[in-house]
Amino acid sequence: MENMHIWYKNKQIIELTNQQGKSHTFLLRKFEPGDEKGIIQCIKDEYGATYFKRHFYDEEWLLKNAIGDKYLFFVAETDNEIIGMTVLTLFTESEDYIEPASQIIRKEYRRYRLADKFVDYVFSLAEELKPNCLFVHAVTFHKITQSLCEARGMIPTGFRLGTFLTKSIINSYEIRDCEKYSEGILVKAVNKKDAGIIYLPTEVSAFGRKIYDRLGVCYEIRNYGGTDDCCISDKSQLVIRYDNLQKNVLVTIRKIGNDLGDKIKELIDSFENNESWTMQVTLSISTPDIFYAYAELKGLGLFFSGLKPLCSDIEQMYMQWTGDVKLNMDHYVLTCSFDEIRKDIESFYLGRTRGVNNDNAKGQID
C-alpha cells in the first residue's frame, strides 16, 4: 500500500507498506559522494563477488563515474541506509538512447513494491532527457525486470544470447539447466517516431513488422535491394569487444565489406576450442548491404536473434553465434510476451545450420 508520494528537486519520498503491515519511508535520489559503500553493499548482498560489472565494486570508479557523461546512478535509502541502486547508461555519440540497468534492492526490502516505484522514478527522469528511445537488457533467470518494463510500455525485441556463464553466477534466484544465461532486449520509443526504410531478409520480415507495429512508429520494410543500391567496399569495419570472463564477444559492423565472412570466420576460429564462447553481431538494416551480410553470416552458422530499433539514426538487427553452447531457451523465466519472442528466435536458432545459396545474397532469403 502506498501512503505518501512526494517529489522535490528530482528526489522522491514515498511511504510503502508490505503485506505484513510494516511500513517504511523510502527516499529515491541521485547518487551523492559517500554513497559508494552502500551501492557496493547492495551488489554484494545479491551477487557476492560475482557481479559481471566488476568496476561497480570499485569505490574510486563509482565516485568518478556515478554522475557524468556515461552514467547516472540512483539510490534508494531508508533510515539513512542505502538499500537499493539502479543506473542509467547514457549513449550520446553514434547512438542516442538511454539504458536503465542494474536495479538491485536488498532482499529484506523486496516485499514493499519498491522496485515498481524505483522504476517509475528512474524512467521518468530518463524520458525527460529526450533520447531516441529507452533500451533495456533484462536477465532471463527471473522475469521481474521484464514485467516492470513491459508495464511501462517497453516492447520485447530480441535477445543477447549466452551472455553469462551460469557457473559464475551467485544470486538469490533459481538457476536452471542453462550452461549460459541470456538477456532479453526491450525498447520504448521516446523521441524517434519514424524508423524510415528498413531492409529485411524475407524470412525475418514478419518479425520486423510485428516489432515495429508494437513500437508504434512509422516504417517501411523492403525485402529487396538491387546491386546499384549497394555500397559494399573491399574492407569491413568492425568494432569488437571481448568479455573473457563470461566468454562472450560483441561485434558491431560499422561497414560491410567483401571480406566480412572471412573476418567473422577468423574470429570464430580464434575461440579456444569454441568452448562456451558466444558472439553477438550488430549490423545496420537501413541499407540493402544487409542482404549480402545476412547471407555471409548465416552461411557461417550465425542466426537472427532480434532487432535493435530506434537507438540511432540507423536501424539495426542482431545475429548470433553460439557454437556448441546448449541454450535450453525453454528453461528461461519469461513473461508471455517475451516467451512469444523466444519461440520466434528459437526457430532461427534451430535452423542455423542450413546455410544459404548465392541467390539469397541478393536479398531474397527463402
Tab-separated table of C-alpha atoms in Angstrom:
chain	number	residue	atom	x	y	z
A	1	MET	CA	0.000	0.000	0.000
A	2	GLU	CA	1.260	3.471	-0.870
A	3	ASN	CA	0.687	6.094	1.812
A	4	MET	CA	2.784	9.055	0.712
A	5	HIS	CA	4.283	10.237	-2.555
A	6	ILE	CA	6.295	13.484	-2.618
A	7	TRP	CA	8.605	14.883	-5.332
A	8	TYR	CA	11.153	17.628	-4.762
A	9	LYS	CA	14.275	18.620	-6.736
A	10	ASN	CA	14.409	15.285	-8.581
A	11	LYS	CA	14.059	13.417	-5.310
A	12	GLN	CA	11.084	11.349	-4.273
A	13	ILE	CA	9.887	10.394	-0.800
A	14	ILE	CA	7.458	7.523	-0.665
A	15	GLU	CA	5.959	5.511	2.187
A	16	LEU	CA	5.176	1.884	1.429
A	17	THR	CA	3.605	-0.889	3.474
A	18	ASN	CA	4.303	-4.575	2.960
A	19	GLN	CA	1.816	-7.442	3.187
A	20	GLN	CA	2.547	-7.888	6.886
A	21	GLY	CA	1.549	-4.284	7.577
A	22	LYS	CA	5.066	-2.995	8.207
A	23	SER	CA	5.774	0.470	6.787
A	24	HIS	CA	8.952	2.167	5.632
A	25	THR	CA	9.607	5.616	4.248
A	26	PHE	CA	11.981	5.483	1.275
A	27	LEU	CA	13.961	8.275	-0.341
A	28	LEU	CA	14.772	7.877	-4.051
A	29	ARG	CA	17.502	10.211	-5.277
A	30	LYS	CA	20.570	10.686	-7.447
A	31	PHE	CA	23.973	9.478	-6.327
A	32	GLU	CA	25.897	11.708	-3.928
A	33	PRO	CA	29.549	11.361	-2.870
A	34	GLY	CA	29.641	8.959	0.046
A	35	ASP	CA	27.096	6.545	-1.464
A	36	GLU	CA	29.807	4.264	-2.858
A	37	LYS	CA	29.937	1.844	0.086
A	38	GLY	CA	26.159	1.479	0.188
A	39	ILE	CA	25.974	0.708	-3.538
A	40	ILE	CA	28.695	-1.913	-3.270
A	41	GLN	CA	26.936	-3.491	-0.297
A	42	CYS	CA	23.711	-3.800	-2.342
A	43	ILE	CA	25.638	-5.613	-5.076
A	44	LYS	CA	27.382	-7.916	-2.596
A	45	ASP	CA	24.073	-8.667	-0.851
A	46	GLU	CA	22.723	-10.129	-4.115
A	47	TYR	CA	25.754	-11.348	-6.077
A	48	GLY	CA	28.594	-11.689	-3.586
A	49	ALA	CA	31.743	-11.144	-5.643
A	50	THR	CA	30.255	-12.479	-8.919
A	51	TYR	CA	28.507	-9.418	-10.415
A	52	PHE	CA	29.610	-9.178	-14.040
A	53	LYS	CA	30.154	-5.386	-13.963
A	54	ARG	CA	33.346	-5.673	-11.948
A	55	HIS	CA	34.067	-1.942	-11.866
A	56	PHE	CA	30.902	-1.449	-9.772
A	57	TYR	CA	32.861	-2.882	-6.838
A	58	ASP	CA	35.459	-0.098	-7.060
A	59	GLU	CA	34.746	2.883	-4.753
A	60	GLU	CA	37.070	5.201	-6.669
A	61	TRP	CA	35.490	4.266	-10.001
A	62	LEU	CA	31.994	4.847	-8.627
A	63	LEU	CA	32.904	8.234	-7.194
A	64	LYS	CA	34.389	9.302	-10.537
A	65	ASN	CA	31.736	7.858	-12.852
A	66	ALA	CA	28.412	7.745	-10.990
A	67	ILE	CA	27.441	11.206	-12.243
A	68	GLY	CA	28.778	12.130	-15.654
A	69	ASP	CA	28.519	11.779	-19.415
A	70	LYS	CA	28.363	7.976	-19.353
A	71	TYR	CA	26.344	7.024	-16.251
A	72	LEU	CA	23.794	8.384	-13.802
A	73	PHE	CA	23.489	6.345	-10.599
A	74	PHE	CA	20.462	6.467	-8.305
A	75	VAL	CA	19.917	5.081	-4.834
A	76	ALA	CA	17.021	4.142	-2.576
A	77	GLU	CA	17.514	4.657	1.128
A	78	THR	CA	15.600	4.226	4.334
A	79	ASP	CA	16.659	5.034	7.897
A	80	ASN	CA	19.781	6.693	6.390
A	81	GLU	CA	20.886	3.377	4.865
A	82	ILE	CA	21.194	2.698	1.140
A	83	ILE	CA	19.090	-0.368	0.341
A	84	GLY	CA	18.761	-0.140	-3.426
A	85	MET	CA	20.537	1.118	-6.534
A	86	THR	CA	19.954	1.496	-10.248
A	87	VAL	CA	21.823	3.048	-13.167
A	88	LEU	CA	21.126	4.952	-16.358
A	89	THR	CA	23.710	4.324	-19.066
A	90	LEU	CA	23.815	7.250	-21.495
A	91	PHE	CA	24.680	6.813	-25.172
A	92	THR	CA	25.425	10.149	-26.808
A	93	GLU	CA	27.805	9.575	-29.742
A	94	SER	CA	26.722	7.415	-32.678
A	95	GLU	CA	23.698	6.175	-30.714
A	96	ASP	CA	21.142	8.245	-28.845
A	97	TYR	CA	19.415	6.051	-26.298
A	98	ILE	CA	19.328	5.556	-22.549
A	99	GLU	CA	19.603	2.163	-20.887
A	100	PRO	CA	18.130	1.800	-17.387
A	101	ALA	CA	20.067	-1.074	-15.839
A	102	SER	CA	21.382	-2.843	-12.752
A	103	GLN	CA	18.465	-2.339	-10.407
A	104	ILE	CA	19.260	-4.167	-7.177
A	105	ILE	CA	17.198	-3.988	-3.991
A	106	ARG	CA	18.357	-5.695	-0.824
A	107	LYS	CA	16.381	-8.832	-0.048
A	108	GLU	CA	14.696	-7.639	3.155
A	109	TYR	CA	13.021	-4.740	1.315
A	110	ARG	CA	11.565	-6.670	-1.631
A	111	ARG	CA	8.009	-7.031	-0.335
A	112	TYR	CA	7.161	-3.324	-0.440
A	113	ARG	CA	6.728	-2.940	-4.237
A	114	LEU	CA	9.709	-0.615	-4.070
A	115	ALA	CA	11.005	-1.963	-7.393
A	116	ASP	CA	7.904	-0.591	-9.160
A	117	LYS	CA	8.317	2.856	-7.634
A	118	PHE	CA	12.047	2.896	-8.323
A	119	VAL	CA	11.439	2.047	-11.997
A	120	ASP	CA	8.782	4.783	-12.298
A	121	TYR	CA	11.178	7.285	-10.749
A	122	VAL	CA	14.157	6.394	-12.957
A	123	PHE	CA	12.139	6.037	-16.176
A	124	SER	CA	10.514	9.452	-15.696
A	125	LEU	CA	13.927	11.095	-15.332
A	126	ALA	CA	15.268	9.165	-18.323
A	127	GLU	CA	12.397	10.232	-20.584
A	128	GLU	CA	12.868	13.867	-19.525
A	129	LEU	CA	16.294	13.693	-21.235
A	130	LYS	CA	14.505	13.097	-24.594
A	131	PRO	CA	16.558	10.219	-26.074
A	132	ASN	CA	15.522	8.393	-29.229
A	133	CYS	CA	14.354	5.541	-27.027
A	134	LEU	CA	14.785	3.647	-23.785
A	135	PHE	CA	16.578	0.306	-24.089
A	136	VAL	CA	16.906	-2.467	-21.509
A	137	HIS	CA	18.788	-5.760	-21.216
A	138	ALA	CA	16.724	-7.937	-18.845
A	139	VAL	CA	18.074	-11.129	-17.304
A	140	THR	CA	16.288	-14.390	-18.116
A	141	PHE	CA	16.685	-16.204	-14.777
A	142	HIS	CA	13.787	-14.131	-13.425
A	143	LYS	CA	11.078	-12.041	-15.095
A	144	ILE	CA	10.821	-9.155	-12.632
A	145	THR	CA	12.638	-6.673	-14.867
A	146	GLN	CA	10.769	-7.862	-17.945
A	147	SER	CA	7.393	-7.369	-16.224
A	148	LEU	CA	8.269	-3.957	-14.798
A	149	CYS	CA	9.479	-2.704	-18.172
A	150	GLU	CA	6.566	-4.099	-20.168
A	151	ALA	CA	4.129	-2.485	-17.733
A	152	ARG	CA	5.719	0.859	-18.672
A	153	GLY	CA	5.340	0.423	-22.403
A	154	MET	CA	8.583	-1.337	-23.289
A	155	ILE	CA	8.439	-3.906	-26.097
A	156	PRO	CA	10.489	-7.153	-26.256
A	157	THR	CA	12.546	-7.044	-29.467
A	158	GLY	CA	15.009	-9.948	-29.196
A	159	PHE	CA	17.815	-11.488	-27.155
A	160	ARG	CA	21.503	-11.268	-26.435
A	161	LEU	CA	22.096	-14.985	-26.145
A	162	GLY	CA	24.697	-16.731	-23.995
A	163	THR	CA	25.858	-13.655	-22.082
A	164	PHE	CA	26.637	-15.140	-18.674
A	165	LEU	CA	28.365	-18.379	-17.702
A	166	THR	CA	25.920	-19.940	-15.279
A	167	LYS	CA	28.681	-21.445	-13.142
A	168	SER	CA	29.990	-17.945	-12.397
A	169	ILE	CA	26.641	-16.592	-11.143
A	170	ILE	CA	25.660	-16.459	-7.486
A	171	ASN	CA	22.334	-14.834	-6.629
A	172	SER	CA	19.039	-15.472	-4.881
A	173	TYR	CA	17.203	-16.838	-7.941
A	174	GLU	CA	16.876	-20.400	-9.202
A	175	ILE	CA	19.481	-21.237	-11.827
A	176	ARG	CA	18.025	-23.781	-14.217
A	177	ASP	CA	19.647	-26.129	-16.722
A	178	CYS	CA	21.401	-23.487	-18.830
A	179	GLU	CA	25.129	-23.536	-19.493
A	180	LYS	CA	24.921	-19.828	-20.225
A	181	TYR	CA	22.157	-17.400	-19.366
A	182	SER	CA	20.944	-14.765	-21.796
A	183	GLU	CA	19.438	-11.283	-21.748
A	184	GLY	CA	16.129	-10.196	-23.190
A	185	ILE	CA	16.028	-6.871	-25.036
A	186	LEU	CA	13.227	-4.315	-24.590
A	187	VAL	CA	12.750	-0.940	-26.284
A	188	LYS	CA	10.373	2.007	-25.829
A	189	ALA	CA	10.117	4.804	-28.378
A	190	VAL	CA	10.629	8.272	-26.901
A	191	ASN	CA	11.755	10.884	-29.440
A	192	LYS	CA	12.292	8.777	-32.564
A	193	LYS	CA	8.905	8.056	-34.129
A	194	ASP	CA	9.948	7.196	-37.697
A	195	ALA	CA	12.277	4.284	-38.442
A	196	GLY	CA	12.376	5.090	-42.174
A	197	ILE	CA	13.087	2.459	-44.829
A	198	ILE	CA	14.177	-0.865	-43.361
A	199	TYR	CA	15.778	-3.652	-45.421
A	200	LEU	CA	15.000	-7.101	-44.035
A	201	PRO	CA	15.537	-10.595	-45.456
A	202	THR	CA	12.198	-12.153	-46.319
A	203	GLU	CA	12.390	-14.730	-43.547
A	204	VAL	CA	12.625	-12.080	-40.811
A	205	SER	CA	10.161	-9.572	-42.276
A	206	ALA	CA	7.135	-10.812	-40.335
A	207	PHE	CA	9.099	-10.500	-37.105
A	208	GLY	CA	10.161	-6.985	-38.085
A	209	ARG	CA	6.610	-5.866	-38.851
A	210	LYS	CA	5.391	-7.232	-35.538
A	211	ILE	CA	8.047	-5.363	-33.548
A	212	TYR	CA	7.751	-2.003	-35.325
A	213	ASP	CA	3.943	-2.149	-35.137
A	214	ARG	CA	4.159	-2.752	-31.391
A	215	LEU	CA	6.613	0.126	-31.014
A	216	GLY	CA	4.029	2.376	-32.644
A	217	VAL	CA	6.424	4.098	-35.066
A	218	CYS	CA	6.387	4.740	-38.810
A	219	TYR	CA	8.436	2.414	-41.020
A	220	GLU	CA	8.663	0.806	-44.447
A	221	ILE	CA	10.112	-2.683	-44.912
A	222	ARG	CA	11.757	-3.698	-48.174
A	223	ASN	CA	12.835	-7.253	-48.979
A	224	TYR	CA	14.990	-6.372	-51.943
A	225	GLY	CA	17.983	-4.263	-52.832
A	226	GLY	CA	19.440	-4.047	-56.298
A	227	THR	CA	23.177	-4.081	-56.886
A	228	ASP	CA	23.051	-0.387	-57.810
A	229	ASP	CA	21.899	0.387	-54.275
A	230	CYS	CA	24.708	-1.492	-52.533
A	231	CYS	CA	27.861	0.194	-51.272
A	232	ILE	CA	29.901	-2.872	-50.354
A	233	SER	CA	33.594	-1.992	-50.169
A	234	ASP	CA	36.656	-4.228	-50.103
A	235	LYS	CA	37.233	-3.847	-46.366
A	236	SER	CA	34.792	-4.237	-43.489
A	237	GLN	CA	34.992	-2.103	-40.378
A	238	LEU	CA	34.296	-3.966	-37.133
A	239	VAL	CA	34.266	-2.893	-33.502
A	240	ILE	CA	34.985	-5.934	-31.312
A	241	ARG	CA	34.594	-6.143	-27.521
A	242	TYR	CA	35.703	-9.233	-25.617
A	243	ASP	CA	34.432	-10.392	-22.238
A	244	ASN	CA	36.987	-13.080	-21.406
A	245	LEU	CA	35.388	-13.751	-18.015
A	246	GLN	CA	31.978	-14.635	-19.479
A	247	LYS	CA	33.407	-15.880	-22.823
A	248	ASN	CA	31.237	-13.501	-24.793
A	249	VAL	CA	32.113	-11.275	-27.760
A	250	LEU	CA	30.158	-8.271	-29.044
A	251	VAL	CA	30.769	-7.238	-32.640
A	252	THR	CA	29.374	-4.073	-34.231
A	253	ILE	CA	29.710	-3.917	-38.007
A	254	ARG	CA	30.329	-0.289	-38.990
A	255	LYS	CA	30.908	-1.030	-42.683
A	256	ILE	CA	30.099	-4.159	-44.675
A	257	GLY	CA	32.927	-5.266	-46.965
A	258	ASN	CA	33.613	-8.213	-49.242
A	259	ASP	CA	35.882	-9.618	-46.529
A	260	LEU	CA	33.116	-9.758	-43.884
A	261	GLY	CA	32.701	-13.542	-43.996
A	262	ASP	CA	36.461	-14.080	-43.730
A	263	LYS	CA	36.739	-11.714	-40.764
A	264	ILE	CA	33.900	-13.324	-38.826
A	265	LYS	CA	35.191	-16.825	-39.589
A	266	GLU	CA	38.636	-15.810	-38.359
A	267	LEU	CA	37.065	-14.541	-35.156
A	268	ILE	CA	35.098	-17.764	-34.614
A	269	ASP	CA	38.205	-19.861	-35.283
A	270	SER	CA	40.101	-17.865	-32.644
A	271	PHE	CA	37.878	-19.025	-29.790
A	272	GLU	CA	39.642	-21.620	-27.663
A	273	ASN	CA	38.103	-24.925	-28.784
A	274	ASN	CA	34.844	-22.938	-29.159
A	275	GLU	CA	34.151	-23.992	-25.555
A	276	SER	CA	31.384	-21.821	-24.060
A	277	TRP	CA	32.130	-18.859	-26.348
A	278	THR	CA	29.216	-16.910	-27.825
A	279	MET	CA	29.114	-13.886	-30.117
A	280	GLN	CA	26.500	-11.237	-30.849
A	281	VAL	CA	26.818	-9.260	-34.078
A	282	THR	CA	25.022	-5.936	-34.594
A	283	LEU	CA	24.560	-4.595	-38.119
A	284	SER	CA	22.574	-1.938	-39.961
A	285	ILE	CA	19.266	-2.720	-41.661
A	286	SER	CA	18.990	0.817	-43.067
A	287	THR	CA	20.988	-0.258	-46.130
A	288	PRO	CA	20.449	-3.004	-48.736
A	289	ASP	CA	24.011	-4.138	-47.939
A	290	ILE	CA	22.348	-6.159	-45.178
A	291	PHE	CA	21.282	-8.807	-47.705
A	292	TYR	CA	24.888	-9.609	-48.562
A	293	ALA	CA	25.920	-9.574	-44.879
A	294	TYR	CA	22.992	-11.750	-43.808
A	295	ALA	CA	23.840	-14.404	-46.378
A	296	GLU	CA	27.528	-14.384	-45.416
A	297	LEU	CA	26.869	-14.671	-41.686
A	298	LYS	CA	24.110	-17.235	-41.994
A	299	GLY	CA	26.439	-19.339	-44.102
A	300	LEU	CA	28.832	-19.376	-41.121
A	301	GLY	CA	26.138	-20.651	-38.765
A	302	LEU	CA	25.002	-17.333	-37.326
A	303	PHE	CA	21.268	-16.761	-36.934
A	304	PHE	CA	18.877	-13.850	-36.488
A	305	SER	CA	18.283	-13.070	-32.799
A	306	GLY	CA	16.270	-9.861	-32.817
A	307	LEU	CA	16.176	-6.149	-33.528
A	308	LYS	CA	17.860	-3.098	-32.023
A	309	PRO	CA	15.359	-0.474	-33.163
A	310	LEU	CA	15.299	3.319	-32.748
A	311	CYS	CA	18.652	3.548	-30.974
A	312	SER	CA	20.375	5.750	-33.563
A	313	ASP	CA	19.881	7.351	-36.980
A	314	ILE	CA	20.083	3.858	-38.496
A	315	GLU	CA	18.019	0.799	-37.635
A	316	GLN	CA	19.877	-2.338	-36.565
A	317	MET	CA	19.458	-6.052	-36.068
A	318	TYR	CA	21.300	-8.807	-34.237
A	319	MET	CA	22.796	-12.045	-35.459
A	320	GLN	CA	24.161	-14.609	-33.048
A	321	TRP	CA	26.773	-17.325	-32.960
A	322	THR	CA	26.536	-19.826	-30.102
A	323	GLY	CA	28.903	-22.608	-31.160
A	324	ASP	CA	28.382	-25.729	-29.110
A	325	VAL	CA	26.655	-23.953	-26.223
A	326	LYS	CA	23.319	-25.581	-25.391
A	327	LEU	CA	20.995	-22.636	-24.851
A	328	ASN	CA	17.977	-24.546	-23.448
A	329	MET	CA	15.869	-21.443	-24.048
A	330	ASP	CA	12.756	-23.214	-22.793
A	331	HIS	CA	14.308	-23.010	-19.309
A	332	TYR	CA	14.283	-19.202	-19.323
A	333	VAL	CA	11.874	-17.469	-16.939
A	334	LEU	CA	9.903	-15.158	-19.241
A	335	THR	CA	6.740	-13.104	-19.486
A	336	CYS	CA	4.162	-14.206	-22.036
A	337	SER	CA	5.282	-11.506	-24.479
A	338	PHE	CA	8.907	-12.485	-24.138
A	339	ASP	CA	8.121	-16.165	-24.474
A	340	GLU	CA	6.457	-15.403	-27.813
A	341	ILE	CA	9.659	-13.691	-28.971
A	342	ARG	CA	11.698	-16.593	-27.590
A	343	LYS	CA	9.769	-19.021	-29.788
A	344	ASP	CA	10.344	-16.786	-32.822
A	345	ILE	CA	14.086	-16.608	-32.219
A	346	GLU	CA	14.320	-20.292	-31.359
A	347	SER	CA	13.048	-21.127	-34.842
A	348	PHE	CA	16.046	-19.265	-36.324
A	349	TYR	CA	18.359	-20.925	-33.804
A	350	LEU	CA	17.137	-24.403	-34.740
A	351	GLY	CA	17.584	-23.615	-38.443
A	352	ARG	CA	21.048	-22.103	-38.088
A	353	THR	CA	22.947	-24.912	-39.859
A	354	ARG	CA	21.004	-24.790	-43.141
A	355	GLY	CA	23.155	-22.113	-44.781
A	356	VAL	CA	22.082	-20.092	-47.834
A	357	ASN	CA	22.618	-20.134	-51.587
A	358	ASN	CA	24.043	-17.430	-53.843
A	359	ASP	CA	20.632	-16.100	-54.849
A	360	ASN	CA	19.847	-15.334	-51.233
A	361	ALA	CA	22.816	-12.976	-51.096
A	362	LYS	CA	20.878	-10.710	-53.446
A	363	GLY	CA	18.193	-10.185	-50.899
A	364	GLN	CA	15.523	-12.837	-51.258
A	365	ILE	CA	16.187	-15.060	-48.236
A	366	ASP	CA	13.811	-18.011	-48.523
